Short mmCIF file of C-alpha atoms and ligand atoms in Angstrom, two decimals:
data_model
loop_
_atom_site.label_atom_id
_atom_site.label_comp_id
_atom_site.label_asym_id
_atom_site.label_seq_id
_atom_site.Cartn_x
_atom_site.Cartn_y
_atom_site.Cartn_z
CA MET A 1 -0.02 -37.75 7.11
CA ALA A 2 0.92 -35.67 10.14
CA LEU A 3 2.90 -32.58 9.22
CA ASN A 4 5.13 -29.91 10.76
CA VAL A 5 5.40 -26.63 8.88
CA VAL A 6 8.32 -24.23 9.23
CA ILE A 7 8.01 -20.71 7.86
CA MET A 8 11.28 -18.79 7.65
CA ALA A 9 10.65 -15.13 8.36
CA ALA A 10 13.72 -13.81 10.18
CA GLY A 11 15.45 -12.08 7.27
CA LYS A 12 15.89 -8.34 7.17
CA GLY A 13 14.72 -7.52 3.68
CA THR A 14 17.50 -4.97 3.17
CA ARG A 15 16.33 -4.09 -0.32
CA MET A 16 12.92 -2.97 0.92
CA HIS A 17 14.70 -0.01 2.64
CA SER A 18 11.89 -0.03 5.19
CA ALA A 19 11.43 0.15 8.96
CA THR A 20 8.70 -2.50 8.57
CA PRO A 21 9.90 -6.12 8.59
CA LYS A 22 9.68 -7.49 5.06
CA VAL A 23 7.11 -10.20 5.80
CA LEU A 24 4.72 -7.55 7.17
CA HIS A 25 4.57 -5.59 3.92
CA LYS A 26 1.15 -5.89 2.39
CA LEU A 27 -0.01 -7.69 -0.71
CA ALA A 28 -3.68 -7.17 -1.61
CA GLY A 29 -4.15 -5.58 1.80
CA ARG A 30 -2.72 -8.45 3.87
CA PRO A 31 0.82 -8.97 5.21
CA LEU A 32 2.95 -11.35 3.14
CA LEU A 33 3.29 -13.71 6.09
CA GLN A 34 -0.49 -13.78 6.54
CA HIS A 35 -0.86 -15.04 2.97
CA VAL A 36 1.56 -17.88 3.75
CA LEU A 37 -0.24 -18.73 7.01
CA ASP A 38 -3.60 -18.76 5.21
CA ARG A 39 -2.24 -21.08 2.54
CA VAL A 40 -0.81 -23.42 5.18
CA ALA A 41 -4.11 -23.66 7.11
CA PRO A 42 -5.77 -26.22 4.77
CA LEU A 43 -2.82 -28.58 5.38
CA ALA A 44 -3.76 -28.69 9.09
CA PRO A 45 -0.19 -29.08 10.40
CA VAL A 46 0.26 -30.42 13.92
CA ARG A 47 2.89 -27.67 14.40
CA CYS A 48 3.38 -24.44 12.54
CA VAL A 49 6.73 -22.93 13.53
CA VAL A 50 7.62 -19.41 12.37
CA VAL A 51 11.26 -18.32 12.57
CA THR A 52 11.45 -14.66 13.57
CA GLY A 53 14.39 -12.30 13.88
CA HIS A 54 14.20 -8.87 12.32
CA GLY A 55 11.22 -7.04 13.81
CA ALA A 56 10.47 -10.23 15.77
CA GLU A 57 7.92 -8.67 18.12
CA ARG A 58 5.74 -7.28 15.36
CA VAL A 59 5.97 -10.49 13.35
CA GLU A 60 5.06 -12.55 16.42
CA GLN A 61 2.04 -10.32 17.06
CA LEU A 62 0.80 -11.05 13.55
CA VAL A 63 1.25 -14.81 14.01
CA GLU A 64 -0.69 -14.60 17.28
CA LYS A 65 -3.46 -12.60 15.59
CA VAL A 66 -3.79 -14.88 12.57
CA VAL A 67 -3.34 -18.39 14.00
CA GLY A 68 -3.30 -17.86 17.78
CA GLY A 69 -2.20 -20.94 19.70
CA ALA A 70 -1.84 -22.96 16.48
CA GLY A 71 1.45 -21.17 15.76
CA VAL A 72 4.80 -21.28 17.56
CA CYS A 73 7.44 -18.61 17.04
CA VAL A 74 11.12 -19.26 17.57
CA ARG A 75 13.69 -16.49 17.42
CA GLN A 76 16.83 -16.64 15.35
CA GLU A 77 19.38 -14.11 16.56
CA PRO A 78 21.66 -13.40 14.79
CA GLN A 79 20.59 -14.67 11.36
CA LEU A 80 23.32 -16.97 10.10
CA GLY A 81 21.53 -18.45 7.10
CA THR A 82 18.58 -20.64 6.18
CA GLY A 83 20.16 -23.77 7.68
CA HIS A 84 20.72 -21.90 10.93
CA ALA A 85 17.09 -20.76 10.82
CA VAL A 86 15.85 -24.36 10.64
CA GLN A 87 18.28 -25.38 13.41
CA GLN A 88 16.37 -23.07 15.75
CA THR A 89 13.13 -24.92 15.05
CA VAL A 90 14.45 -28.38 15.88
CA PRO A 91 13.24 -28.43 19.53
CA ALA A 92 9.80 -27.20 18.41
CA LEU A 93 9.23 -29.83 15.71
CA ASP A 94 6.86 -32.61 16.65
CA ASP A 95 8.60 -35.99 16.19
CA ALA A 96 5.24 -37.68 15.76
CA ALA A 97 4.74 -35.70 12.54
CA GLU A 98 6.67 -37.74 9.99
CA THR A 99 7.14 -34.92 7.49
CA THR A 100 8.31 -31.33 7.86
CA LEU A 101 7.52 -28.76 5.19
CA ILE A 102 9.68 -25.62 4.94
CA LEU A 103 8.21 -22.46 3.41
CA ASN A 104 9.30 -18.83 3.14
CA GLY A 105 7.51 -15.93 4.76
CA ASP A 106 8.24 -13.76 1.74
CA VAL A 107 6.81 -16.14 -0.90
CA PRO A 108 3.14 -15.36 -0.40
CA LEU A 109 1.32 -17.03 -3.28
CA ILE A 110 2.46 -20.61 -2.79
CA GLY A 111 -0.51 -22.84 -3.63
CA SER A 112 -1.92 -25.00 -0.84
CA ASP A 113 -2.11 -27.87 -3.33
CA THR A 114 1.54 -27.42 -4.35
CA ALA A 115 2.62 -27.34 -0.70
CA ALA A 116 0.57 -30.48 0.03
CA ALA A 117 2.04 -32.25 -3.00
CA LEU A 118 5.55 -31.33 -1.85
CA ALA A 119 4.90 -32.75 1.63
CA ALA A 120 3.38 -35.90 0.13
CA ALA A 121 6.39 -36.33 -2.17
CA ALA A 122 8.66 -36.39 0.89
CA GLY A 123 6.55 -38.57 3.18
CA SER A 124 8.84 -40.38 5.62
CA GLN A 125 11.33 -41.61 3.01
CA ARG A 126 12.44 -38.82 0.67
CA LEU A 127 13.74 -35.27 0.52
CA ALA A 128 11.47 -33.26 -1.82
CA LEU A 129 12.51 -29.94 -3.36
CA LEU A 130 10.19 -27.47 -5.03
CA THR A 131 11.88 -26.29 -8.19
CA VAL A 132 11.14 -24.05 -11.13
CA THR A 133 12.88 -23.42 -14.43
CA LEU A 134 13.63 -19.76 -15.05
CA ALA A 135 14.76 -17.85 -18.11
CA ASP A 136 17.21 -15.97 -15.88
CA ALA A 137 18.36 -17.97 -12.86
CA THR A 138 20.79 -15.36 -11.50
CA GLY A 139 20.97 -15.37 -7.71
CA TYR A 140 19.19 -18.68 -7.21
CA GLY A 141 20.46 -22.03 -5.95
CA ARG A 142 20.96 -24.33 -8.95
CA ILE A 143 19.68 -27.92 -9.06
CA VAL A 144 22.69 -30.05 -9.94
CA ARG A 145 21.72 -33.39 -11.42
CA ASP A 146 23.56 -36.53 -12.31
CA GLY A 147 21.45 -37.88 -15.14
CA GLU A 148 17.91 -37.80 -13.73
CA SER A 149 18.80 -37.79 -10.05
CA VAL A 150 19.40 -34.65 -8.01
CA ARG A 151 22.88 -34.54 -6.49
CA ALA A 152 23.04 -31.12 -4.82
CA ILE A 153 21.92 -27.52 -4.72
CA VAL A 154 24.71 -25.08 -5.39
CA GLU A 155 24.19 -21.44 -4.42
CA HIS A 156 24.78 -18.91 -7.17
CA LYS A 157 27.75 -17.40 -5.34
CA ASP A 158 29.39 -20.80 -4.96
CA ALA A 159 28.58 -22.09 -8.45
CA THR A 160 31.09 -22.73 -11.22
CA PRO A 161 30.55 -20.94 -14.55
CA GLU A 162 29.22 -24.22 -15.94
CA GLN A 163 26.78 -24.67 -13.04
CA ARG A 164 25.58 -21.10 -13.53
CA THR A 165 24.18 -22.09 -16.93
CA ILE A 166 21.65 -24.38 -15.17
CA ARG A 167 18.19 -22.83 -15.28
CA GLU A 168 16.43 -25.29 -13.00
CA VAL A 169 16.50 -23.64 -9.58
CA TYR A 170 15.49 -24.26 -6.00
CA THR A 171 12.50 -22.12 -4.98
CA GLY A 172 13.46 -22.06 -1.29
CA MET A 173 10.74 -24.54 -0.33
CA MET A 174 11.28 -28.19 0.56
CA ALA A 175 9.87 -31.08 2.58
CA ALA A 176 11.78 -33.76 4.47
CA PRO A 177 11.25 -36.61 6.89
CA THR A 178 11.29 -34.91 10.30
CA ALA A 179 13.87 -37.15 11.98
CA LEU A 180 16.30 -36.92 9.06
CA LEU A 181 15.85 -33.17 8.74
CA LYS A 182 16.75 -32.69 12.40
CA ARG A 183 19.88 -34.78 12.02
CA TRP A 184 20.97 -33.11 8.79
CA VAL A 185 20.50 -29.48 9.85
CA MET A 186 22.41 -30.03 13.10
CA ALA A 187 25.35 -31.28 11.03
CA LEU A 188 25.56 -28.24 8.72
CA THR A 189 28.72 -26.13 8.47
CA ASN A 190 29.24 -22.62 7.06
CA ASP A 191 32.17 -23.45 4.85
CA ASN A 192 31.06 -21.46 1.78
CA ALA A 193 31.28 -18.13 -0.05
CA GLN A 194 28.81 -16.37 2.29
CA ARG A 195 29.95 -17.99 5.60
CA GLU A 196 26.31 -18.96 6.11
CA PHE A 197 24.67 -22.18 7.19
CA TYR A 198 22.92 -23.19 3.97
CA LEU A 199 19.80 -25.31 4.35
CA THR A 200 20.43 -26.40 0.78
CA ASP A 201 23.51 -28.34 1.86
CA ILE A 202 21.24 -31.05 3.26
CA VAL A 203 20.65 -32.21 -0.32
CA ALA A 204 24.19 -33.51 -0.61
CA MET A 205 23.81 -35.10 2.87
CA ALA A 206 20.67 -36.92 1.74
CA VAL A 207 22.48 -38.18 -1.33
CA ALA A 208 25.37 -39.38 0.84
CA ASP A 209 22.89 -41.16 3.14
CA GLY A 210 21.24 -42.86 0.18
CA VAL A 211 17.94 -41.03 0.80
CA PRO A 212 16.13 -40.34 -2.49
CA VAL A 213 15.92 -36.66 -3.47
CA VAL A 214 12.96 -35.74 -5.64
CA ALA A 215 12.23 -32.47 -7.40
CA THR A 216 8.60 -31.30 -7.63
CA ALA A 217 7.98 -28.60 -10.23
CA ALA A 218 5.88 -25.59 -9.28
CA HIS A 219 2.63 -25.05 -11.26
CA ASP A 220 3.67 -21.62 -12.36
CA GLU A 221 6.27 -18.98 -11.64
CA THR A 222 3.89 -16.72 -9.69
CA GLU A 223 3.41 -19.14 -6.83
CA VAL A 224 7.13 -19.29 -6.11
CA LEU A 225 8.02 -15.63 -6.57
CA GLY A 226 9.55 -14.01 -3.51
CA VAL A 227 9.46 -10.39 -2.48
CA ASN A 228 12.81 -8.70 -1.99
CA SER A 229 12.18 -5.16 -3.23
CA PRO A 230 9.36 -2.65 -3.72
CA ALA A 231 9.39 -3.41 -7.45
CA GLN A 232 8.93 -7.14 -6.85
CA LEU A 233 6.14 -6.42 -4.36
CA ALA A 234 4.35 -4.26 -6.92
CA ASP A 235 4.83 -6.89 -9.62
CA LEU A 236 3.34 -9.59 -7.41
CA GLU A 237 0.44 -7.29 -6.48
CA ARG A 238 -0.42 -6.84 -10.17
CA ARG A 239 -0.18 -10.59 -10.80
CA LEU A 240 -2.47 -11.35 -7.85
CA GLN A 241 -4.93 -8.61 -8.83
CA ARG A 242 -5.05 -9.93 -12.39
CA ARG A 243 -5.71 -13.43 -11.06
CA GLN A 244 -8.50 -12.25 -8.78
CA ALA A 245 -10.03 -10.16 -11.55
CA GLU A 246 -10.00 -13.13 -13.92
CA ALA A 247 -11.65 -15.40 -11.35
CA LEU A 248 -14.38 -12.81 -10.78
CA MET A 249 -14.92 -12.24 -14.50
CA ASN A 250 -15.16 -16.00 -15.01
CA ALA A 251 -18.01 -15.89 -12.50
CA GLY A 252 -19.73 -13.19 -14.56
CA LEU A 253 -18.56 -9.96 -12.93
CA ARG A 254 -18.15 -7.25 -15.56
CA LEU A 255 -15.02 -5.17 -15.05
CA MET A 256 -14.53 -2.27 -17.40
CA ASP A 257 -10.77 -2.84 -17.14
CA PRO A 258 -9.29 -5.73 -15.12
CA ALA A 259 -5.97 -3.87 -15.02
CA ARG A 260 -7.61 -1.04 -13.12
CA PHE A 261 -9.35 -3.04 -10.41
CA ASP A 262 -8.08 -3.73 -6.90
CA LEU A 263 -9.52 -6.19 -4.41
CA ARG A 264 -8.01 -6.21 -0.93
CA GLY A 265 -10.34 -8.69 0.72
CA THR A 266 -13.30 -10.62 -0.61
CA LEU A 267 -15.94 -9.57 -3.12
CA ARG A 268 -19.20 -11.47 -3.54
CA HIS A 269 -21.44 -10.47 -6.39
CA GLY A 270 -24.72 -11.31 -8.05
CA ARG A 271 -25.56 -11.32 -11.77
CA ASP A 272 -25.02 -8.43 -14.13
CA VAL A 273 -22.84 -6.41 -11.83
CA GLU A 274 -20.73 -3.75 -13.56
CA ILE A 275 -17.68 -2.01 -12.16
CA ASP A 276 -16.05 0.92 -13.88
CA VAL A 277 -12.32 1.68 -13.72
CA ASN A 278 -10.11 2.47 -10.71
CA CYS A 279 -12.29 1.06 -7.97
CA ILE A 280 -10.82 -0.40 -4.78
CA PHE A 281 -12.69 -2.99 -2.72
CA GLU A 282 -11.51 -3.71 0.81
CA GLY A 283 -12.56 -6.09 3.56
CA GLN A 284 -15.81 -7.91 2.82
CA VAL A 285 -17.96 -6.44 0.11
CA GLU A 286 -21.17 -7.85 -1.32
CA LEU A 287 -22.79 -6.49 -4.48
CA GLY A 288 -26.30 -7.67 -5.35
CA ASP A 289 -27.69 -8.33 -8.84
CA GLU A 290 -27.39 -5.47 -11.31
CA VAL A 291 -25.41 -3.21 -9.00
CA ARG A 292 -23.38 -0.63 -10.89
CA VAL A 293 -20.27 0.99 -9.44
CA GLY A 294 -18.92 4.10 -11.15
CA ALA A 295 -15.28 4.99 -11.65
CA ASN A 296 -12.91 5.79 -8.77
CA CYS A 297 -14.92 4.43 -5.86
CA VAL A 298 -13.39 3.03 -2.68
CA ILE A 299 -15.71 0.52 -1.04
CA ARG A 300 -14.89 -1.24 2.22
CA ASN A 301 -16.96 -3.68 4.31
CA ALA A 302 -20.30 -3.01 2.68
CA ARG A 303 -23.41 -4.80 1.46
CA ILE A 304 -24.99 -3.19 -1.55
CA ALA A 305 -28.35 -4.61 -2.56
CA ALA A 306 -29.71 -5.35 -6.03
CA GLY A 307 -30.05 -2.55 -8.52
CA ALA A 308 -28.25 0.07 -6.45
CA VAL A 309 -26.04 2.52 -8.33
CA ILE A 310 -22.88 3.89 -6.77
CA HIS A 311 -21.83 6.90 -8.80
CA PRO A 312 -18.17 7.89 -9.33
CA PHE A 313 -15.83 9.04 -6.57
CA THR A 314 -17.92 7.61 -3.75
CA HIS A 315 -16.17 6.52 -0.59
CA ILE A 316 -17.88 3.79 1.42
CA GLU A 317 -15.95 2.91 4.53
CA GLY A 318 -17.51 0.21 6.70
CA ASP A 319 -15.39 -0.77 9.65
CA GLY A 320 -15.78 -4.54 9.79
CA PRO A 321 -18.85 -6.73 9.69
CA GLY A 322 -22.07 -6.22 11.68
CA ASP A 323 -23.21 -2.83 12.89
CA LYS A 324 -19.96 -1.18 11.84
CA SER A 325 -20.53 -2.14 8.21
CA VAL A 326 -22.36 -0.08 5.61
CA GLN A 327 -25.57 -1.26 3.97
CA VAL A 328 -27.13 0.17 0.86
CA GLY A 329 -30.69 -0.87 -0.02
CA ALA A 330 -32.06 -2.07 -3.33
CA SER A 331 -32.23 0.51 -6.13
CA ALA A 332 -30.60 3.17 -3.96
CA LEU A 333 -28.57 5.89 -5.69
CA VAL A 334 -25.36 7.04 -4.03
CA GLY A 335 -22.92 9.74 -5.14
CA PRO A 336 -21.12 11.08 -7.00
CA PHE A 337 -18.75 12.25 -4.23
CA ALA A 338 -20.72 10.73 -1.36
CA ARG A 339 -19.23 9.39 1.84
CA LEU A 340 -20.85 6.53 3.78
CA ARG A 341 -19.18 5.85 7.10
CA PRO A 342 -19.53 2.97 9.60
CA GLY A 343 -23.11 2.17 10.55
CA ALA A 344 -24.69 3.91 7.56
CA VAL A 345 -27.76 1.84 6.69
CA LEU A 346 -29.67 3.02 3.64
CA GLY A 347 -33.07 1.52 2.84
CA ASP A 348 -34.40 0.72 -0.61
CA GLU A 349 -34.55 3.61 -3.08
CA VAL A 350 -32.69 6.01 -0.80
CA HIS A 351 -30.82 8.77 -2.64
CA ILE A 352 -27.57 10.17 -1.28
CA GLY A 353 -26.09 12.86 -3.48
CA ASN A 354 -22.85 14.77 -3.83
CA PHE A 355 -20.93 15.87 -0.74
CA VAL A 356 -23.29 14.11 1.63
CA GLU A 357 -21.78 12.30 4.61
CA VAL A 358 -23.73 9.63 6.51
CA LYS A 359 -22.45 8.03 9.73
CA ASN A 360 -24.17 5.61 12.12
CA SER A 361 -27.57 6.50 10.69
CA THR A 362 -30.51 4.61 9.30
CA LEU A 363 -32.48 6.02 6.38
CA ALA A 364 -35.82 4.34 5.62
CA ARG A 365 -37.14 3.60 2.14
CA GLY A 366 -37.16 6.49 -0.28
CA ALA A 367 -35.43 9.05 1.98
CA LYS A 368 -33.31 11.59 0.10
CA ALA A 369 -30.34 13.78 1.01
CA ASN A 370 -29.18 14.99 -2.34
CA HIS A 371 -26.64 17.73 -1.70
CA LEU A 372 -24.04 18.94 0.81
CA ALA A 373 -25.41 17.45 4.02
CA TYR A 374 -24.42 15.58 7.17
CA LEU A 375 -26.41 12.86 8.92
CA GLY A 376 -24.72 11.47 12.04
CA ASP A 377 -26.40 9.30 14.69
CA ALA A 378 -29.77 9.83 13.03
CA THR A 379 -32.85 7.72 12.40
CA VAL A 380 -34.52 9.02 9.28
CA GLY A 381 -38.04 7.97 8.28
CA ALA A 382 -39.41 6.95 4.92
CA ARG A 383 -39.63 9.51 2.10
CA VAL A 384 -37.89 12.23 4.13
CA ASN A 385 -36.43 15.02 2.07
CA TYR A 386 -33.32 16.38 3.76
CA GLY A 387 -32.33 19.70 2.27
CA ALA A 388 -29.01 20.93 0.95
CA GLY A 389 -26.63 22.17 3.59
CA SER A 390 -28.51 20.68 6.53
CA ILE A 391 -26.69 18.91 9.31
CA THR A 392 -27.29 17.00 12.50
CA ALA A 393 -25.35 18.59 15.35
CA ASN A 394 -24.82 15.24 17.02
CA TYR A 395 -21.81 16.03 19.18
CA ASP A 396 -21.87 18.44 22.09
CA GLY A 397 -18.13 18.31 22.58
CA ALA A 398 -18.36 15.42 25.03
CA ASN A 399 -21.13 13.03 23.99
CA LYS A 400 -22.96 11.95 20.86
CA HIS A 401 -26.75 12.32 20.70
CA ARG A 402 -29.43 10.96 18.36
CA THR A 403 -31.63 12.76 15.93
CA VAL A 404 -34.95 11.09 15.10
CA ILE A 405 -36.76 12.28 11.98
CA GLY A 406 -40.22 10.83 11.33
CA ASN A 407 -41.71 9.68 8.03
CA ASP A 408 -42.46 12.21 5.29
CA VAL A 409 -40.55 15.02 7.01
CA HIS A 410 -39.26 17.86 4.86
CA VAL A 411 -36.11 19.50 6.21
CA GLY A 412 -35.37 22.71 4.31
CA SER A 413 -31.92 23.89 3.29
CA ASN A 414 -29.21 24.92 5.74
CA CYS A 415 -30.86 23.62 8.89
CA VAL A 416 -29.01 22.62 12.05
CA LEU A 417 -30.78 19.88 14.02
CA VAL A 418 -29.30 20.03 17.52
CA ALA A 419 -29.45 16.52 19.01
CA PRO A 420 -30.96 14.94 20.99
CA ILE A 421 -34.05 15.88 19.05
CA THR A 422 -37.15 14.38 17.48
CA ILE A 423 -38.98 15.71 14.43
CA GLY A 424 -42.52 14.31 14.19
CA ASP A 425 -44.02 12.60 11.10
CA GLY A 426 -44.91 14.92 8.28
CA ALA A 427 -43.26 17.96 9.87
CA THR A 428 -41.67 20.68 7.75
CA ILE A 429 -38.59 22.52 8.99
CA GLY A 430 -38.16 25.94 7.43
CA GLY A 431 -34.88 26.56 5.66
CA GLY A 432 -32.12 28.16 7.69
CA SER A 433 -33.55 27.00 11.04
CA THR A 434 -31.52 25.95 14.02
CA ILE A 435 -33.83 23.45 15.74
CA ALA A 436 -32.94 22.71 19.36
CA LYS A 437 -36.34 21.55 20.63
CA ASP A 438 -38.57 18.74 19.35
CA ALA A 439 -40.71 19.73 16.36
CA PRO A 440 -44.30 18.45 16.33
CA ALA A 441 -45.75 16.21 13.60
CA GLY A 442 -47.52 17.78 10.67
CA GLN A 443 -46.57 21.41 11.40
CA LEU A 444 -44.17 23.96 9.96
CA THR A 445 -41.44 24.77 12.44
CA VAL A 446 -39.16 27.70 11.70
CA ALA A 447 -36.45 29.07 13.95
CA ARG A 448 -34.77 32.05 12.35
CA ALA A 449 -34.93 35.80 12.58
CA LYS A 450 -37.95 37.35 10.84
CA GLN A 451 -37.13 38.92 7.48
CA VAL A 452 -37.43 42.72 7.44
CA SER A 453 -37.07 45.26 4.61
CA LEU A 454 -36.25 48.91 5.43
CA ALA A 455 -37.83 51.34 3.00
CA GLY A 456 -35.75 54.51 2.51
CA TRP A 457 -32.54 52.87 3.76
CA GLN A 458 -29.46 54.39 2.14
CA ARG A 459 -26.19 52.67 1.32
CA PRO A 460 -23.24 54.37 3.02
CA LYS A 461 -21.27 56.62 0.67
CA LYS A 462 -17.50 56.88 0.45
CA SER A 463 -16.30 59.80 2.59
CA PRO A 464 -14.18 62.39 0.69
CA LYS A 465 -10.38 62.03 1.23
C1 UD1 B 501 17.57 -19.23 -0.80
C2 UD1 B 501 18.19 -20.57 -1.18
C3 UD1 B 501 18.40 -20.61 -2.69
C4 UD1 B 501 17.07 -20.41 -3.40
C5 UD1 B 501 16.44 -19.09 -2.94
C6 UD1 B 501 15.05 -18.95 -3.50
C7 UD1 B 501 19.59 -21.15 0.71
C8 UD1 B 501 20.98 -21.24 1.22
N1 UD1 B 501 19.46 -20.71 -0.53
O1 UD1 B 501 18.54 -18.24 -1.11
O2 UD1 B 501 18.92 -21.87 -3.06
O3 UD1 B 501 17.25 -20.40 -4.80
O4 UD1 B 501 16.33 -19.06 -1.50
O5 UD1 B 501 14.55 -17.68 -3.20
O6 UD1 B 501 18.66 -21.51 1.41
N2 UD1 B 501 16.01 -16.47 6.46
C9 UD1 B 501 15.96 -16.60 7.82
N3 UD1 B 501 17.13 -16.61 8.52
C10 UD1 B 501 18.32 -16.48 7.91
C11 UD1 B 501 18.37 -16.34 6.51
C12 UD1 B 501 17.19 -16.35 5.81
O7 UD1 B 501 14.88 -16.71 8.40
O8 UD1 B 501 19.34 -16.49 8.63
C13 UD1 B 501 14.75 -16.47 5.72
C14 UD1 B 501 14.52 -15.20 4.97
O9 UD1 B 501 13.77 -14.29 5.75
C15 UD1 B 501 13.73 -15.68 3.76
C16 UD1 B 501 14.26 -17.08 3.53
O10 UD1 B 501 14.84 -17.49 4.74
O11 UD1 B 501 12.36 -15.76 4.03
C17 UD1 B 501 15.26 -17.17 2.37
O12 UD1 B 501 16.38 -16.39 2.70
P1 UD1 B 501 17.20 -15.60 1.62
O13 UD1 B 501 18.30 -14.86 2.27
O14 UD1 B 501 16.26 -14.80 0.78
O15 UD1 B 501 17.80 -16.80 0.79
P2 UD1 B 501 18.49 -16.71 -0.62
O16 UD1 B 501 19.88 -16.27 -0.45
O17 UD1 B 501 17.64 -15.94 -1.54
CA1 CA B 502 15.62 -14.60 -1.30
#
């Protein structure tokens, strides 16, 4: 069945009190509208038309970024209601697609299967409404039935006291035969309490035309919840996080507390992985078998191999896939309070301790930097011991330079390695050295003033007042 999809995203979102258009506010790290676009993708519509208005340029940029040429944006200015929004899409709808599905840009968790079922229920013959029964239906359009059959949707503001007792409501999502939809929306009027063109008025038109109107019930409330306020956004975030946490736990991931776990992207994990409380995972993260993550870690775009332990308060911040990501080798120990930046690649059994920052550097198997250190643009050999307080001076104020440290090197405490520089295999760098020239393999290199002791030296005395 060929399908058009319309996503209404022109509304202002007054109750968000924000300069950002409502549909660009983020849920689990992605804009609301991006969730809807992602959920539409499996339906493979021949046209995906997004109605923009408030913050149109920014919304259009997102559509371009997420679906590129597969999406069409039409502007609705001013915004005169949902019916008026769909009127704007009429020229963009493909007549060859027999069904048109209408979704909302601010209802992000609509299931792809529910949307597909709604479109299938409409086909080329019926008007299909997605409905839900709520304990409190205040504010929603009510489904008015005559026996079993749906007669109309009446907006809350236009409803009689008796109609307001109806708890079956319209979710804002529907599907209709394309040709009929076009005809109906062009015939809408704004003769109602809000002087708006209500899309919902097409229900009564369908009934008058003898076109069957069917109501499809949503699976659950969460998939039809819209975002109108910061509180609703936060509520939906918690629901989505709980869902994600449950799916991961069902696959064996051990979360110390699913209520204190946030995933803003995708997390792949092996067996016997344990995650303590208050961790945030962003982008694409992979955790191998038996990885343990301590409390309060933020981990973005990283691959952490089997048996590695990430101690509390560690910040891992890969910047996308590939060479901007962060990799941690098997059985490595990282943290507490470590920071791994883009391009940090740690081999197996590497140890990175507290207040150590690693950026765009490779550390071979068994290398250790346990305290208060910086490694930037460095290649570090196997079993290197990199002392407390040592840094690579990789930036000369204009360009970045590399530091190459051979295998089995021992860098003492408080050294400055001025790049570009190479330290040969097995070299030892004396503590407190500033090393600006290559240091040969196997030797001790020291670059600091010689220690002297002055016998008979006297401390100055306070002069009398
Ligand atoms: C709408 C339905 C109501 C339903 C409710 C579910 C109508 C007339 N009413 O009411 O029956 O119970 O959704 O949440 O459709 N939009 C535009 N252009 C406009 C107006 C709205 O693009 O001119 C977009 C909004 O950005 C939003 C969606 O359409 O994504 C729904 O608009 P909203 O104002 O929230 O409709 P409701 O009054 O809540
Ligand atoms: Ca609404």
